Amino acid sequence: MSFQLSDKFGRKINYLRMSVTDRCDFRCVYCMSEQMTFLPRAQLLTLEELEILGSAFVELGVSKIRITGGEPLIRKGILQLFQNLSQLSDLKELVLTTNGSQLEKMAKSLREAGVKRLNISFDSLKAKRFQEITRNGKLEKVVRGIDAAIQTGFERIKINAVILKNRNHDEVVDLVQFAVDKGIDISFIEEMPVGVVNSHDREEGFYSSEQIRRDLSRFFTLLPTTETTNGPAKYYQIPNTTTRVGFISPHSHNFCDSCNRVRVTTEGRLILCLGQENSVDLRRVIRANPGSTEPLKQAIIEAMAYKPKGHNFDLAAQPNILRYMNVTGG
Ligand code: SAM
Ligand code: SF4
């Protein structure tokens, strides 16, 4: 039988999220501060190194890779990485999280390069508000990107909306209606205290999944599904539509017991838990051993011993985690 990564709590690790750049054309208020300093390029993993990493993880039993960032689609040459990773025969799912700004021109090439499913961040249907939340984003351009993705025919497209009290909590019903009209899925995410943000107080801005569910239930029937994407989201089906509504609730619902994932940052640091600071430097191992992936695989296997039991997010103790979400990749 082939190898399967696992940690000391017996959790199977079969899902890798790779951040391919810390740079982004947006500056979302929950993700970044207004003035960001990005990493020098020499510190980033090259596309070749990202591919070596991806294939080492797949050889160790990872069957799903999500490419994230920063904004993955602004990294030069990224299509080649998708093409190369999609050739790995044991990789069952190659998926992408994007802010949608480049989808209008890239959706078709992404599908052709082997991307099966897309998560698109989308927090508001109001142009002015969309621009305020993203600090740079243009609503219409992202909607055209979503439409291009729908026409391209991905297996599944999902909108991700981070909901903040007094910023966009009044739009949850409209966002679900948008997803229903487009025939796509939607997940609501509770804000996580990752990185230092200066635009709002995270405790005051907290809007729970439970509250969103209550708001939605006045307009929609939400039927609980047993379906799982092996992730932290709980899904509900809206009857007579193809739309599923998910809730990712790190605060109100702790999902650590079934955690099946690890992350690699833009600099090649293996992050064992989004809610903990410890990490292992895989870039050093790759660069010290050109032409051989065995030391890398060994380092990954040994790192699993450091995967903690769970996160300790606490909105009152800001920030919990100093790294920004764009470095880790959400
Ligand atoms: N730029 C791409 C995007 O926005 O989809 C990919 C990277 S982004 C860091 C990945 C996901 O993390 C997005 O869905 C975003 O909404 C989410 N995210 C960023 N900061 C967050 C925070 N503090 N709490 C919860 N989710 C966050
Ligand atoms: Fe960029 Fe995504 Fe972070 Fe927004 S959430 S700033 S789009 S990386």
Short mmCIF file of C-alpha atoms and ligand atoms in Angstrom, two decimals:
data_model
loop_
_atom_site.label_atom_id
_atom_site.label_comp_id
_atom_site.label_asym_id
_atom_site.label_seq_id
_atom_site.Cartn_x
_atom_site.Cartn_y
_atom_site.Cartn_z
CA MET A 1 0.00 0.00 0.00
CA SER A 2 1.25 3.51 -0.72
CA PHE A 3 2.37 5.87 2.04
CA GLN A 4 -0.15 8.06 3.90
CA LEU A 5 1.01 11.06 5.95
CA SER A 6 -0.55 11.21 9.39
CA ASP A 7 0.07 13.06 12.65
CA LYS A 8 0.50 11.88 16.21
CA PHE A 9 -3.23 12.18 16.90
CA GLY A 10 -3.94 9.73 14.09
CA ARG A 11 -5.34 12.35 11.74
CA LYS A 12 -4.75 11.53 8.07
CA ILE A 13 -3.11 14.46 6.26
CA ASN A 14 -4.22 14.34 2.64
CA TYR A 15 -4.81 18.02 1.82
CA LEU A 16 -2.16 20.68 1.12
CA ARG A 17 -2.76 24.40 0.67
CA MET A 18 0.10 26.14 -1.08
CA SER A 19 0.51 29.91 -1.07
CA VAL A 20 2.23 30.85 -4.32
CA THR A 21 2.66 34.57 -3.68
CA ASP A 22 2.13 36.99 -0.80
CA ARG A 23 1.34 39.78 -3.27
CA CYS A 24 -2.20 40.80 -4.15
CA ASP A 25 -4.01 43.40 -6.21
CA PHE A 26 -6.53 43.81 -3.33
CA ARG A 27 -5.97 44.81 0.31
CA CYS A 28 -9.01 43.27 2.03
CA VAL A 29 -9.54 44.81 5.46
CA TYR A 30 -9.66 41.45 7.27
CA CYS A 31 -6.57 40.10 5.52
CA MET A 32 -4.05 42.92 5.16
CA SER A 33 -3.22 46.31 6.54
CA GLU A 34 -3.36 49.24 4.13
CA GLN A 35 0.42 49.55 3.90
CA MET A 36 1.96 46.15 3.32
CA THR A 37 5.59 45.23 2.87
CA PHE A 38 5.89 42.20 0.64
CA LEU A 39 8.69 39.65 0.71
CA PRO A 40 11.77 40.08 -1.48
CA ARG A 41 11.44 37.83 -4.52
CA ALA A 42 14.51 35.74 -3.64
CA GLN A 43 12.71 34.58 -0.52
CA LEU A 44 9.76 33.19 -2.47
CA LEU A 45 9.76 29.62 -3.64
CA THR A 46 10.31 29.47 -7.38
CA LEU A 47 7.67 27.80 -9.54
CA GLU A 48 9.99 24.79 -9.89
CA GLU A 49 10.34 24.57 -6.10
CA LEU A 50 6.58 24.78 -5.69
CA GLU A 51 6.22 21.89 -8.10
CA ILE A 52 8.86 19.83 -6.26
CA LEU A 53 7.00 20.46 -3.01
CA GLY A 54 3.61 19.58 -4.49
CA SER A 55 4.87 16.34 -5.94
CA ALA A 56 6.67 15.36 -2.69
CA PHE A 57 3.41 15.80 -0.78
CA VAL A 58 1.49 13.78 -3.36
CA GLU A 59 4.03 10.95 -3.06
CA LEU A 60 3.34 11.06 0.69
CA GLY A 61 -0.39 10.58 0.27
CA VAL A 62 -1.77 14.06 -0.35
CA SER A 63 -4.61 13.80 -2.86
CA LYS A 64 -5.85 17.40 -2.89
CA ILE A 65 -3.87 20.60 -3.44
CA ARG A 66 -5.35 24.07 -3.19
CA ILE A 67 -3.36 26.91 -4.73
CA THR A 68 -3.84 30.14 -2.82
CA GLY A 69 -2.00 33.30 -1.82
CA GLY A 70 -1.96 36.42 -1.92
CA GLU A 71 -3.62 36.41 -5.28
CA PRO A 72 -2.33 33.32 -7.10
CA LEU A 73 -3.40 34.55 -10.52
CA ILE A 74 -1.07 37.54 -10.47
CA ARG A 75 1.99 35.31 -10.12
CA LYS A 76 3.82 35.18 -13.48
CA GLY A 77 3.87 31.73 -15.09
CA ILE A 78 1.29 30.29 -12.69
CA LEU A 79 -0.57 28.41 -15.44
CA GLN A 80 2.51 26.27 -15.98
CA LEU A 81 2.45 25.25 -12.31
CA PHE A 82 -1.20 24.18 -12.63
CA GLN A 83 -0.39 22.26 -15.80
CA ASN A 84 2.54 20.43 -14.19
CA LEU A 85 0.75 19.62 -10.93
CA SER A 86 -2.31 18.33 -12.76
CA GLN A 87 -0.09 15.70 -14.41
CA LEU A 88 0.60 14.04 -11.03
CA SER A 89 -1.38 10.83 -11.33
CA ASP A 90 -2.14 10.44 -7.59
CA LEU A 91 -3.40 13.99 -7.26
CA LYS A 92 -7.20 13.72 -7.37
CA GLU A 93 -8.12 17.38 -6.92
CA LEU A 94 -6.31 20.52 -7.99
CA VAL A 95 -8.28 23.56 -6.87
CA LEU A 96 -7.80 27.29 -6.56
CA THR A 97 -8.82 30.14 -4.27
CA THR A 98 -8.87 33.51 -6.02
CA ASN A 99 -10.27 36.99 -5.60
CA GLY A 100 -11.66 36.72 -9.15
CA SER A 101 -9.97 39.83 -10.52
CA GLN A 102 -8.17 37.92 -13.28
CA LEU A 103 -10.80 35.28 -14.01
CA GLU A 104 -12.39 37.04 -16.93
CA LYS A 105 -9.24 36.47 -18.95
CA MET A 106 -7.91 33.31 -17.25
CA ALA A 107 -10.90 31.06 -16.48
CA LYS A 108 -10.62 29.04 -19.68
CA SER A 109 -6.86 28.51 -19.46
CA LEU A 110 -7.18 27.46 -15.83
CA ARG A 111 -9.73 24.80 -16.69
CA GLU A 112 -7.53 23.60 -19.55
CA ALA A 113 -4.56 23.49 -17.15
CA GLY A 114 -6.43 20.99 -14.95
CA VAL A 115 -8.07 23.14 -12.26
CA LYS A 116 -11.31 21.41 -11.30
CA ARG A 117 -12.95 23.67 -8.75
CA LEU A 118 -12.78 27.33 -7.81
CA ASN A 119 -13.36 29.28 -4.62
CA ILE A 120 -13.90 32.96 -5.32
CA SER A 121 -13.82 35.52 -2.53
CA PHE A 122 -16.82 37.81 -2.77
CA ASP A 123 -18.07 39.82 0.19
CA SER A 124 -20.50 42.41 -1.15
CA LEU A 125 -22.86 43.16 -4.03
CA LYS A 126 -22.56 46.90 -3.54
CA ALA A 127 -19.85 48.46 -5.68
CA LYS A 128 -18.80 51.14 -3.20
CA ARG A 129 -18.75 48.75 -0.30
CA PHE A 130 -16.92 46.11 -2.34
CA GLN A 131 -14.24 48.67 -3.02
CA GLU A 132 -14.08 49.67 0.65
CA ILE A 133 -13.70 46.10 1.89
CA THR A 134 -11.11 45.13 -0.71
CA ARG A 135 -9.60 48.63 -0.75
CA ASN A 136 -8.89 48.13 -4.50
CA GLY A 137 -11.40 45.74 -5.99
CA LYS A 138 -13.90 46.50 -8.72
CA LEU A 139 -17.19 44.66 -8.19
CA GLU A 140 -18.15 44.56 -11.87
CA LYS A 141 -14.86 43.06 -12.92
CA VAL A 142 -15.14 40.28 -10.34
CA VAL A 143 -18.75 39.56 -11.36
CA ARG A 144 -17.59 39.29 -14.99
CA GLY A 145 -14.90 36.89 -13.73
CA ILE A 146 -17.50 34.77 -11.92
CA ASP A 147 -19.61 34.65 -15.08
CA ALA A 148 -16.60 33.65 -17.18
CA ALA A 149 -15.88 30.83 -14.72
CA ILE A 150 -19.49 29.63 -14.86
CA GLN A 151 -19.42 29.59 -18.66
CA THR A 152 -16.14 27.68 -18.64
CA GLY A 153 -17.74 24.77 -16.79
CA PHE A 154 -15.76 24.06 -13.64
CA GLU A 155 -16.97 21.07 -11.62
CA ARG A 156 -17.89 23.37 -8.78
CA ILE A 157 -17.68 27.10 -8.09
CA LYS A 158 -18.10 28.51 -4.62
CA ILE A 159 -18.18 32.06 -3.35
CA ASN A 160 -16.45 32.69 -0.01
CA ALA A 161 -17.75 35.63 1.99
CA VAL A 162 -16.13 36.87 5.19
CA ILE A 163 -18.93 38.53 7.16
CA LEU A 164 -18.20 41.46 9.47
CA LYS A 165 -20.75 43.16 11.68
CA ASN A 166 -21.68 46.63 10.41
CA ARG A 167 -19.72 46.15 7.22
CA ASN A 168 -21.58 43.52 5.22
CA HIS A 169 -23.72 41.49 7.65
CA ASP A 170 -26.85 43.01 6.11
CA GLU A 171 -26.04 41.35 2.76
CA VAL A 172 -26.10 37.69 3.69
CA VAL A 173 -29.55 37.09 2.17
CA ASP A 174 -28.65 38.95 -1.04
CA LEU A 175 -25.37 37.05 -1.35
CA VAL A 176 -27.19 33.71 -1.09
CA GLN A 177 -29.77 34.88 -3.66
CA PHE A 178 -26.88 35.84 -5.97
CA ALA A 179 -25.41 32.34 -5.59
CA VAL A 180 -28.84 30.76 -6.25
CA ASP A 181 -29.35 32.89 -9.37
CA LYS A 182 -25.91 31.93 -10.69
CA GLY A 183 -26.32 28.23 -9.76
CA ILE A 184 -23.20 28.18 -7.59
CA ASP A 185 -22.38 27.52 -3.91
CA ILE A 186 -21.55 29.93 -1.15
CA SER A 187 -19.72 29.70 2.18
CA PHE A 188 -19.73 32.20 4.99
CA ILE A 189 -16.52 32.56 6.96
CA GLU A 190 -16.09 33.94 10.45
CA GLU A 191 -13.16 36.32 10.57
CA MET A 192 -10.02 34.82 12.08
CA PRO A 193 -7.54 36.87 14.13
CA VAL A 194 -4.63 36.35 11.76
CA GLY A 195 -2.24 39.27 11.09
CA VAL A 196 -2.45 42.82 12.48
CA VAL A 197 -5.26 44.76 10.82
CA ASN A 198 -5.89 48.42 11.54
CA SER A 199 -9.29 48.95 9.96
CA HIS A 200 -11.56 47.50 12.65
CA ASP A 201 -11.77 45.85 16.04
CA ARG A 202 -12.12 42.15 15.40
CA GLU A 203 -14.09 41.44 18.52
CA GLU A 204 -16.63 44.14 17.67
CA GLY A 205 -16.81 43.03 14.03
CA PHE A 206 -17.54 39.41 14.91
CA TYR A 207 -20.70 38.07 13.29
CA SER A 208 -21.29 34.41 14.03
CA SER A 209 -22.31 31.67 11.64
CA GLU A 210 -25.23 31.00 13.96
CA GLN A 211 -26.46 34.56 13.50
CA ILE A 212 -26.09 34.30 9.71
CA ARG A 213 -28.05 31.06 9.71
CA ARG A 214 -30.84 32.77 11.67
CA ASP A 215 -30.87 35.69 9.20
CA LEU A 216 -31.04 33.31 6.24
CA SER A 217 -33.73 31.09 7.71
CA ARG A 218 -36.24 33.95 7.43
CA PHE A 219 -35.92 33.77 3.62
CA PHE A 220 -34.58 30.31 2.73
CA THR A 221 -35.04 26.74 3.86
CA LEU A 222 -31.65 25.30 4.77
CA LEU A 223 -31.61 21.49 4.76
CA PRO A 224 -28.59 20.05 6.57
CA THR A 225 -26.58 17.74 4.30
CA THR A 226 -24.35 14.89 5.35
CA GLU A 227 -22.04 15.91 2.55
CA THR A 228 -18.50 16.77 3.48
CA THR A 229 -15.61 18.18 1.51
CA ASN A 230 -13.33 16.87 4.28
CA GLY A 231 -13.05 20.45 5.38
CA PRO A 232 -14.26 22.61 8.23
CA ALA A 233 -17.43 23.79 6.45
CA LYS A 234 -20.91 22.56 7.41
CA TYR A 235 -23.19 22.47 4.38
CA TYR A 236 -26.90 23.04 3.84
CA GLN A 237 -28.90 22.57 0.65
CA ILE A 238 -31.48 25.07 -0.50
CA PRO A 239 -34.38 22.95 -1.82
CA ASN A 240 -35.20 23.21 -5.54
CA THR A 241 -31.87 24.89 -6.28
CA THR A 242 -28.37 23.59 -6.96
CA THR A 243 -26.94 25.89 -4.29
CA ARG A 244 -25.32 24.70 -1.10
CA VAL A 245 -24.62 27.10 1.73
CA GLY A 246 -21.58 26.42 3.91
CA PHE A 247 -20.47 27.85 7.23
CA ILE A 248 -16.85 27.98 8.28
CA SER A 249 -16.93 28.77 11.95
CA PRO A 250 -13.55 28.62 13.67
CA HIS A 251 -14.93 30.38 16.75
CA SER A 252 -18.37 28.94 17.25
CA HIS A 253 -17.59 25.45 15.96
CA ASN A 254 -14.19 23.96 16.56
CA PHE A 255 -13.29 21.68 13.67
CA CYS A 256 -9.76 20.69 14.69
CA ASP A 257 -10.56 17.04 15.52
CA SER A 258 -11.07 16.22 11.87
CA CYS A 259 -8.27 18.43 10.50
CA ASN A 260 -6.75 16.80 7.42
CA ARG A 261 -4.61 19.66 6.10
CA VAL A 262 -1.32 21.50 6.28
CA ARG A 263 -0.16 24.67 4.57
CA VAL A 264 3.02 25.86 2.90
CA THR A 265 3.74 29.58 2.85
CA THR A 266 5.16 31.54 -0.03
CA GLU A 267 8.60 31.16 1.56
CA GLY A 268 8.32 27.40 1.91
CA ARG A 269 7.47 27.28 5.60
CA LEU A 270 5.29 24.31 6.46
CA ILE A 271 2.49 25.55 8.73
CA LEU A 272 0.95 22.73 10.67
CA CYS A 273 -2.01 24.73 11.99
CA LEU A 274 -3.44 28.06 10.84
CA GLY A 275 -4.00 29.02 14.47
CA GLN A 276 -0.48 28.32 15.76
CA GLU A 277 2.83 30.01 15.00
CA ASN A 278 5.15 26.99 14.73
CA SER A 279 6.49 26.07 11.29
CA VAL A 280 9.21 24.05 9.56
CA ASP A 281 11.51 25.55 6.92
CA LEU A 282 11.14 23.33 3.84
CA ARG A 283 12.80 25.83 1.48
CA ARG A 284 16.10 25.26 3.29
CA VAL A 285 15.75 21.50 2.79
CA ILE A 286 14.90 21.87 -0.92
CA ARG A 287 17.79 24.27 -1.59
CA ALA A 288 20.29 22.16 0.40
CA ASN A 289 19.46 19.03 -1.60
CA PRO A 290 19.22 19.85 -5.31
CA GLY A 291 18.12 16.90 -7.39
CA SER A 292 16.95 14.77 -4.46
CA THR A 293 13.48 14.83 -2.93
CA GLU A 294 14.12 12.16 -0.25
CA PRO A 295 15.42 14.64 2.40
CA LEU A 296 12.39 16.85 1.70
CA LYS A 297 9.99 13.93 2.13
CA GLN A 298 11.75 12.92 5.33
CA ALA A 299 11.49 16.48 6.69
CA ILE A 300 7.76 16.54 5.91
CA ILE A 301 7.17 13.20 7.64
CA GLU A 302 9.10 14.34 10.74
CA ALA A 303 7.26 17.67 10.83
CA MET A 304 3.92 15.89 11.36
CA ALA A 305 4.98 15.24 14.97
CA TYR A 306 4.60 19.00 15.56
CA LYS A 307 1.05 19.33 14.29
CA PRO A 308 -0.84 20.62 17.33
CA LYS A 309 -4.16 19.29 18.53
CA GLY A 310 -5.97 22.51 17.65
CA HIS A 311 -6.01 26.27 17.32
CA ASN A 312 -6.44 28.71 20.21
CA PHE A 313 -8.17 31.60 18.45
CA ASP A 314 -9.27 34.27 20.88
CA LEU A 315 -10.74 37.44 19.41
CA ALA A 316 -10.08 39.44 22.57
CA ALA A 317 -6.32 38.82 22.38
CA GLN A 318 -5.47 40.59 19.16
CA PRO A 319 -3.66 39.61 17.09
CA ASN A 320 -3.43 35.91 17.87
CA ILE A 321 -1.20 35.14 14.94
CA LEU A 322 1.26 37.68 13.63
CA ARG A 323 1.63 36.28 10.11
CA TYR A 324 -0.80 37.76 7.63
CA MET A 325 -3.32 35.55 5.87
CA ASN A 326 -1.82 36.38 2.46
CA VAL A 327 1.46 34.70 3.48
CA THR A 328 -0.21 31.56 4.77
CA GLY A 329 -2.90 31.42 2.16
CA GLY A 330 -6.14 31.19 4.14
N1 SAM B 1 -6.59 36.17 -2.78
C1 SAM B 1 -7.33 34.97 -2.79
C2 SAM B 1 -8.73 35.22 -2.26
O1 SAM B 1 -8.99 36.24 -1.67
O2 SAM B 1 -9.56 34.34 -2.48
C3 SAM B 1 -6.69 33.82 -2.04
C4 SAM B 1 -6.03 34.13 -0.73
S1 SAM B 1 -7.09 34.65 0.57
C5 SAM B 1 -5.95 34.87 1.90
C6 SAM B 1 -7.92 33.13 0.96
C7 SAM B 1 -9.18 33.26 1.78
O3 SAM B 1 -8.85 33.72 3.06
C8 SAM B 1 -10.20 34.22 1.20
O4 SAM B 1 -11.43 33.55 1.03
C9 SAM B 1 -10.33 35.29 2.26
O5 SAM B 1 -11.63 35.76 2.35
C10 SAM B 1 -9.91 34.54 3.51
N2 SAM B 1 -9.42 35.38 4.59
C11 SAM B 1 -8.44 36.31 4.54
N3 SAM B 1 -8.23 36.86 5.76
C12 SAM B 1 -9.12 36.26 6.60
C13 SAM B 1 -9.41 36.38 8.00
N4 SAM B 1 -8.74 37.23 8.78
N5 SAM B 1 -10.37 35.58 8.52
C14 SAM B 1 -11.05 34.71 7.74
N6 SAM B 1 -10.82 34.54 6.43
C15 SAM B 1 -9.87 35.31 5.86
FE1 SF4 B 2 -5.83 39.64 -1.39
FE2 SF4 B 2 -7.29 37.49 -0.90
FE3 SF4 B 2 -6.13 38.80 1.12
FE4 SF4 B 2 -8.16 39.92 -0.17
S1 SF4 B 2 -8.24 38.02 1.02
S2 SF4 B 2 -6.20 40.90 0.34
S3 SF4 B 2 -7.87 39.20 -2.22
S4 SF4 B 2 -5.10 37.73 -0.47
#
